[in-house]
C-alpha positions as semicolon CSV with decimal commas, in nm:
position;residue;x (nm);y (nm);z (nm)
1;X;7,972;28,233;36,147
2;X;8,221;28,122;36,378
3;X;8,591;27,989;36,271
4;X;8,670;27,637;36,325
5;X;8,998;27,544;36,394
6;X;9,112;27,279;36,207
7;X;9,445;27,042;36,330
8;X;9,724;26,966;36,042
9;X;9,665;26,601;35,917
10;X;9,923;26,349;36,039
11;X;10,103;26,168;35,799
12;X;9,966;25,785;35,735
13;X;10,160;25,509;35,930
14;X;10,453;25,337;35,709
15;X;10,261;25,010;35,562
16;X;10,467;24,769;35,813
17;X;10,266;24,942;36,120
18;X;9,960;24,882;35,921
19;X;9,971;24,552;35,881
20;X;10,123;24,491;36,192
21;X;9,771;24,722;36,357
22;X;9,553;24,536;36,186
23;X;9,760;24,234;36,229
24;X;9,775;24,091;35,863
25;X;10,093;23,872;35,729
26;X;10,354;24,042;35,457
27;X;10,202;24,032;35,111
28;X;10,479;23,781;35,008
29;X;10,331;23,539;35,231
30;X;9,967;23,624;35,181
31;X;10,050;23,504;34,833
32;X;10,191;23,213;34,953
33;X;9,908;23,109;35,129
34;X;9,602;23,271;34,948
35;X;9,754;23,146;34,569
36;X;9,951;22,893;34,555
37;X;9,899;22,829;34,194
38;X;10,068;23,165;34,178
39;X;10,341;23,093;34,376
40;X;10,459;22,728;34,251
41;X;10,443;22,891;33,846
42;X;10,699;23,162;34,022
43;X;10,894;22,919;34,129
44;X;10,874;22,664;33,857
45;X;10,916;22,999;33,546
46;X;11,198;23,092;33,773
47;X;11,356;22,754;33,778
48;X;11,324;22,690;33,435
49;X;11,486;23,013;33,329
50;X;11,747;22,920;33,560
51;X;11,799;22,603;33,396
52;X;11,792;22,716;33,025
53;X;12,035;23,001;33,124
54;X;12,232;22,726;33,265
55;X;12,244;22,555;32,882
56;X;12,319;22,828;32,734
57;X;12,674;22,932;32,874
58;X;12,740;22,582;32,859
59;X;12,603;22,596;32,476
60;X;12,867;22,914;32,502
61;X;13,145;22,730;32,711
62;X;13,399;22,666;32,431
63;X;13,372;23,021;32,318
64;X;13,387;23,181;32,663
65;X;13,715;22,956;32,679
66;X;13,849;23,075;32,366
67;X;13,771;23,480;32,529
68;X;13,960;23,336;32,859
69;X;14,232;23,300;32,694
70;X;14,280;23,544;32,447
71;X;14,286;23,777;32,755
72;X;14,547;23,614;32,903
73;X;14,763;23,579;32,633
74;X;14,654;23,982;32,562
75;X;14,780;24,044;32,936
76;X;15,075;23,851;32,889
77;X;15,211;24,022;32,552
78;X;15,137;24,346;32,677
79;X;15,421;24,401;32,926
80;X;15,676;24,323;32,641
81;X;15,466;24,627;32,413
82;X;15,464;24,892;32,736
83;X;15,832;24,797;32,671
84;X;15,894;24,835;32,356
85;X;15,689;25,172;32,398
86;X;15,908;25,294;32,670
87;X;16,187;25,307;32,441
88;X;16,037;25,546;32,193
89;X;15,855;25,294;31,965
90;X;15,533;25,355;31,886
91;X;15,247;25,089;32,005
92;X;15,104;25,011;31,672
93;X;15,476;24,951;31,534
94;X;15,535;24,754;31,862
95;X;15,251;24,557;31,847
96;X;15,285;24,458;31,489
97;X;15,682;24,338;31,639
98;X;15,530;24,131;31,923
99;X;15,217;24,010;31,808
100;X;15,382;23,854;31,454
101;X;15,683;23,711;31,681
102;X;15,378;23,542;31,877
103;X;15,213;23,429;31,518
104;X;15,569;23,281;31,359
105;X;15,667;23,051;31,709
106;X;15,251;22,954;31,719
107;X;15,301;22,864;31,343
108;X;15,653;22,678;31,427
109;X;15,532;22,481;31,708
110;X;15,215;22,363;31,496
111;X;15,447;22,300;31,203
112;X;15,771;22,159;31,331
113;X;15,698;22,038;31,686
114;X;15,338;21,897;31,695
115;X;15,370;21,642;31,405
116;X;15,696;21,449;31,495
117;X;15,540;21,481;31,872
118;X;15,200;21,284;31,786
119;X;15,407;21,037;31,565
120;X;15,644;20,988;31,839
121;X;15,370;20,938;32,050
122;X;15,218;20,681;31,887
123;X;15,531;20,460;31,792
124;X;15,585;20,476;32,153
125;X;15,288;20,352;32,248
126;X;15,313;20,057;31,985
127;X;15,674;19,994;32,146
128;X;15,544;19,943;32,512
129;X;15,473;19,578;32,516
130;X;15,775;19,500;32,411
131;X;15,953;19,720;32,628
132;X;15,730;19,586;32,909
133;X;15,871;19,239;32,805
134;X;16,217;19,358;32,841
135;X;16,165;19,549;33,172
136;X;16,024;19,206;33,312
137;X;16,319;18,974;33,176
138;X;16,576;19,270;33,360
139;X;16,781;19,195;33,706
140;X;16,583;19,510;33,900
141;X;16,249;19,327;33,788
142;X;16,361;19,014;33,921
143;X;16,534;19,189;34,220
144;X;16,257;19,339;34,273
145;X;15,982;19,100;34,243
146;X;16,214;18,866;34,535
147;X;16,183;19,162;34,764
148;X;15,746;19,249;34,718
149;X;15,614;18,922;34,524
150;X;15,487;18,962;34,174
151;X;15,258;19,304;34,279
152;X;15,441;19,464;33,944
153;X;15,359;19,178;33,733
154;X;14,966;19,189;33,762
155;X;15,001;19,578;33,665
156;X;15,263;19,537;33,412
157;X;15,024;19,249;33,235
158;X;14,729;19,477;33,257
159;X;14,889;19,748;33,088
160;X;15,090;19,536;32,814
161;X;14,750;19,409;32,707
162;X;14,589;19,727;32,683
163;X;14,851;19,874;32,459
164;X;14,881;19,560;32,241
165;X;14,520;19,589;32,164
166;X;14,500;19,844;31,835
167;X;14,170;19,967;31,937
168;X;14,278;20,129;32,252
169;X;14,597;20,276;32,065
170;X;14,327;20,408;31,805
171;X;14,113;20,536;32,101
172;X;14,441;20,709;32,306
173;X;14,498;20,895;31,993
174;X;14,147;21,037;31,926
175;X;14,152;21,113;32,318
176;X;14,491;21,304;32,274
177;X;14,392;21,481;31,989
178;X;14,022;21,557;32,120
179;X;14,158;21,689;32,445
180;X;14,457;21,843;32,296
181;X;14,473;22,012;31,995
182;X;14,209;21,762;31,772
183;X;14,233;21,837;31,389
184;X;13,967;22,081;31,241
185;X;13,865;22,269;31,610
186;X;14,216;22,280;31,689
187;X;14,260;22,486;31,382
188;X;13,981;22,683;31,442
189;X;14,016;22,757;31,805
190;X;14,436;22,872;31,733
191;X;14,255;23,113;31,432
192;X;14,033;23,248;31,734
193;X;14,230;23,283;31,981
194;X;14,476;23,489;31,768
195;X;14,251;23,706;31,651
196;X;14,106;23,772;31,957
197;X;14,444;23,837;32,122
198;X;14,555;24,095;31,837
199;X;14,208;24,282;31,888
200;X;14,253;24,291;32,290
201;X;14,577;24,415;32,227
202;X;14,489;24,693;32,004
203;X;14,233;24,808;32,240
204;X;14,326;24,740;32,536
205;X;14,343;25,103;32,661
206;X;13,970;25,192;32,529
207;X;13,856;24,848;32,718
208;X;13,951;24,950;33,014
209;X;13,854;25,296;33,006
210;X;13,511;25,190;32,934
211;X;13,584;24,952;33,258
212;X;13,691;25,255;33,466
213;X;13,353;25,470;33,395
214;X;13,193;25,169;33,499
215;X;13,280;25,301;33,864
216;X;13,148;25,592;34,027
217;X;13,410;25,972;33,934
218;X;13,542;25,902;34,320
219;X;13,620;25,541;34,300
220;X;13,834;25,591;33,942
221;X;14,163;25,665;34,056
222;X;14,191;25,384;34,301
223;X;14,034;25,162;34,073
224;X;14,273;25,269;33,806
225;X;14,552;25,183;34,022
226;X;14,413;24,839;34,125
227;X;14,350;24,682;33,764
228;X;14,681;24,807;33,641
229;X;14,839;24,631;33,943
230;X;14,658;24,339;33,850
231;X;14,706;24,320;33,481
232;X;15,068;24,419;33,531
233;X;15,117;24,145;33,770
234;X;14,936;23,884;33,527
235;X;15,130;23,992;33,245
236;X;15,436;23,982;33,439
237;X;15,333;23,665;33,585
238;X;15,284;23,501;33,213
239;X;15,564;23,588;33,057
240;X;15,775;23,405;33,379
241;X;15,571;23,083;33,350
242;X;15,609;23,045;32,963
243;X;15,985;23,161;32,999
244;X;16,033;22,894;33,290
245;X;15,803;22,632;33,077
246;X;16,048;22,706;32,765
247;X;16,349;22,629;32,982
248;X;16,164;22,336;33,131
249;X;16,102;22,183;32,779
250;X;16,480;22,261;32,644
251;X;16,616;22,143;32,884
252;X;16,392;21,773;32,880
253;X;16,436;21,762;32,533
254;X;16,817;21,785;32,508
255;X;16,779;21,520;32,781
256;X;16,657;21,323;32,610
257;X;16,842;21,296;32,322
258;X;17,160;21,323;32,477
259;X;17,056;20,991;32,700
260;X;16,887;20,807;32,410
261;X;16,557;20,802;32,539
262;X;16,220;20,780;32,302
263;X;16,023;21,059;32,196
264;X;16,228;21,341;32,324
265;X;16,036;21,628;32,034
266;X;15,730;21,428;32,261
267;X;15,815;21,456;32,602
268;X;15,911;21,797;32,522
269;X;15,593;21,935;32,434
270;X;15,476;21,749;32,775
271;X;15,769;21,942;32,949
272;X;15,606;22,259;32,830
273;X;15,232;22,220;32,875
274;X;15,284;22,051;33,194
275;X;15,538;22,262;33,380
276;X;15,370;22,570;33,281
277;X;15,134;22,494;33,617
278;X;15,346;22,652;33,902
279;X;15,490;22,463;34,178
280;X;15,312;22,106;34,092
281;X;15,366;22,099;33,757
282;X;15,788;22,057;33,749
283;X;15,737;21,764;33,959
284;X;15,449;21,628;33,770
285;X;15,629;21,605;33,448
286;X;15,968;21,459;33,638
287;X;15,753;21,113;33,816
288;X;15,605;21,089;33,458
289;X;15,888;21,119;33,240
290;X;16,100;20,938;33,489
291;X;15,828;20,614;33,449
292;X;15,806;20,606;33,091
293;X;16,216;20,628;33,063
294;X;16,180;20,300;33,320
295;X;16,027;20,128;33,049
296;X;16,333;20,206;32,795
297;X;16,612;20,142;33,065
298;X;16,610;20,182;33,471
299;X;16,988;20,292;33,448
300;X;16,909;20,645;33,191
301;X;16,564;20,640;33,378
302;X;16,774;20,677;33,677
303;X;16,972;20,940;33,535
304;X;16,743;21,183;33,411
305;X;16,556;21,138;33,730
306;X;16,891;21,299;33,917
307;X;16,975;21,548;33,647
308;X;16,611;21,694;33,612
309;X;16,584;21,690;34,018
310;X;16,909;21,864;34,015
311;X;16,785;22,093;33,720
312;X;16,466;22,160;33,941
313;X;16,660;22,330;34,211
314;X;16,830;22,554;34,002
315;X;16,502;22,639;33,854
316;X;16,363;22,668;34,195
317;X;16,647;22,885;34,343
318;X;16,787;23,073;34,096
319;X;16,552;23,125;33,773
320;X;16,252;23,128;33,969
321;X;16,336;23,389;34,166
322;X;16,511;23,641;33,874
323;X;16,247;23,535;33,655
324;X;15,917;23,605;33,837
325;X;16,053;23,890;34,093
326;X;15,741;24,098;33,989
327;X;15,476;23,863;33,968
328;X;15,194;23,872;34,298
329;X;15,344;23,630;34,558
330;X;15,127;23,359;34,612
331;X;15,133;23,144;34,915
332;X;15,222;22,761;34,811
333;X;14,909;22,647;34,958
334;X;14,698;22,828;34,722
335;X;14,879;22,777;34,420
336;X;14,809;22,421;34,502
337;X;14,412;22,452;34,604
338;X;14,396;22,705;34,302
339;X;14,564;22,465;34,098
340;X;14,360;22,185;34,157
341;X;14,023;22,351;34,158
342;X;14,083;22,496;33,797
343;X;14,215;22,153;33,666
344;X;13,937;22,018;33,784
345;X;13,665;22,272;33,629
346;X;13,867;22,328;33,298
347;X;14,132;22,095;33,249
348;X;14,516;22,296;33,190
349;X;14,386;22,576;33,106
350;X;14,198;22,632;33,433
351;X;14,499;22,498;33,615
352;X;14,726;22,763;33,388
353;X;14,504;23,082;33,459
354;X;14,441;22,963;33,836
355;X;14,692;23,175;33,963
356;X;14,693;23,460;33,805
357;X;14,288;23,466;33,945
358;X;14,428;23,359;34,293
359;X;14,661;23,615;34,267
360;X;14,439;23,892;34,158
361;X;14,173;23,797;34,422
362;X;14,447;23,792;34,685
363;X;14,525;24,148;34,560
364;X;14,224;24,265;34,633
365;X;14,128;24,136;34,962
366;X;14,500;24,280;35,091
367;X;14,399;24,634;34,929
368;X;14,056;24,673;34,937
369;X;13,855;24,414;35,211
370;X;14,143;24,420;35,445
371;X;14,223;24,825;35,471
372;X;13,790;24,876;35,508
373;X;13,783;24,618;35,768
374;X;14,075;24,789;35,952
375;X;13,909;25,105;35,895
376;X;13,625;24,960;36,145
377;X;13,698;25,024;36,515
């Protein structure tokens, strides 16, 4: 019996030198062509879960909202407990301190500001046609009408009639209140919010820990160090916009009063929510307070227009820069594109948490994209 040698077996081709031996198309595409009914349910299931996904974080938005910011507001009460801690009081003793200082000015500003601000509001608005009238019968009306025709007086008509008509006024209001604070929601929401902040605060450390061993054991550290530079710089970020937005709104309001003009507990409430948007929102709030104060008299509206621009620069040189000395610099430009882009997708609270997002995305493209495209030679 004679031995037959027998050569090892070669290992089969990889399937794309198959097909491409015996010339066949990709199986993807086979389907495609051979079942089509196959294919367009694919596409049509996969649509349609797409689209009911798509209802249900809008189902979701308001509540996703409501998580936004009681992050934010964690991130920005924080800084002031790491604070408190670093000067040997404990965090649950400190966060008791912080959060129920946060709870009493909430509870004030509901209570004390936000009722004689809607009434003001609204008597205002009542008091425009007639303040219209008086505008019209003025010397800078009629100085000004010689100089550009009667272009005021077709604008000044239009909006003397809508405010004379009770139905808009009735229709402003419900807008105000339905995009502001509204009555039972607004309750609801602030009861949310809060409780949602005083749970992120209390565990904010386990949070992100569990974030942390999200990452691989190498990646930790550096991760570590990035979201505490980002959360540091939020928090430090918040804190300067509602400091600056508080002197903003003391400032208007003693304005206000000092020069006589209407519904200074009002305009500043406006002063506050409007100013806390960085860069655009100071001058925002000074062409529309200056234009409603034209309506009560062009001489104070004149004057508050020069002592709030003057005010601005002092914000802009001197508190701005003591105030928010820690906070991620972010270039003008896109504070303004930021700005706009989160207005537009969620109103004043996407243009309020625009920056710090701008800011933490900047932060990572300087420390992480940049240094591994550098890296690449």
């Amino acid at each position: 019996m004679s031995d037959v040698s027998t050569a090892p077996e070669e290992p089969p081709p990889p399937p794309a030198l198959r097909r491409a031996a015996r010339g066949s198309r990709p199986r993807s595409i086979q389907v495609t062509i051979t079942r089509p009914l196959v294919f367009g349910f694919a596409v049509v299931l996969g649509g349609l879960g797409a689209y009911l996904l798509g209802v249900a974080a809008s189902s979701v938005a308001t509540i996703l909202i409501y998580i936004a910011l009681a992050v934010f507001v964690a991130l920005g009460l924080d800084p002031v407990i790491r604070w408190l801690e670093a000067r040997g009081m404990s965090r649950t003793r400190g966060l008791l301190i912080v959060f129920g200082g946060f709870v009493v000015i909430l509870a004030a500003v509901i209570a004390f500001v936000l009722p004689p601000a809607l009434r003001q509001v609204g008597a205002f608005a009542s008091a425009i046609p007639a303040a219209i009238a008086d505008f019209r019968d003025s010397d800078v009306y009629s100085s000004f009408e010689a100089q550009v025709g009667d272009v005021l007086g077709t604008a000044l008509d239009q909006l003397s009639t809508f405010f004379a008509d009770p139905g808009n006024l009735l229709a402003l209001g419900g807008g105000i209140l339905a995009v502001g604070f509204g009555v039972g929601n607004a309750i609801s929401g602030v009861i949310i919010v809060v409780v949602l902040t005083l749970y992120f605060l209390a565990s904010l450390s386990s949070i992100t820990s569990a974030f942390y061993s999200l990452a691989p054991a190498r990646d930790r550290p550096r991760l570590r160090q990035l979201t505490e530079q980002i959360t540091d710089s939020v928090g430090d970020y918040l804190i300067g916009m509602v400091v600056l937005a508080a002197c903003n709104a003391a400032f208007a309001t003693l304005l206000h009063l000092v020069l006589g003009l209407p519904a200074p507990a009002f305009m500043g409430l406006s002063a506050f929510l409007i100013t806390l948007i960085p860069l655009i929102g100071p001058v925002t709030y000074w062409i529309f307070a200056t234009v409603i104060a034209l309506f009560t008299d062009p001489v104070l509206a004149l004057i508050f227009a020069v002592l709030y621009l003057i005010y601005m620069q002092f914000e802009a040189y001197l508190l701005t820069p003591k105030i928010m000395n820690r906070a991620i610099a972010v270039p003008g430009a896109l504070v303004i594109i930021g700005a706009l882009i989160g207005g537009t997708l969620l109103g004043l609270l996407g243009a309020l948490v625009s920056i710090p997002v701008t800011a933490a995305i900047l932060l990572i493209i300087t420390q992480v994209h940049v240094p591994r495209q550098n890296a690449k030679v």
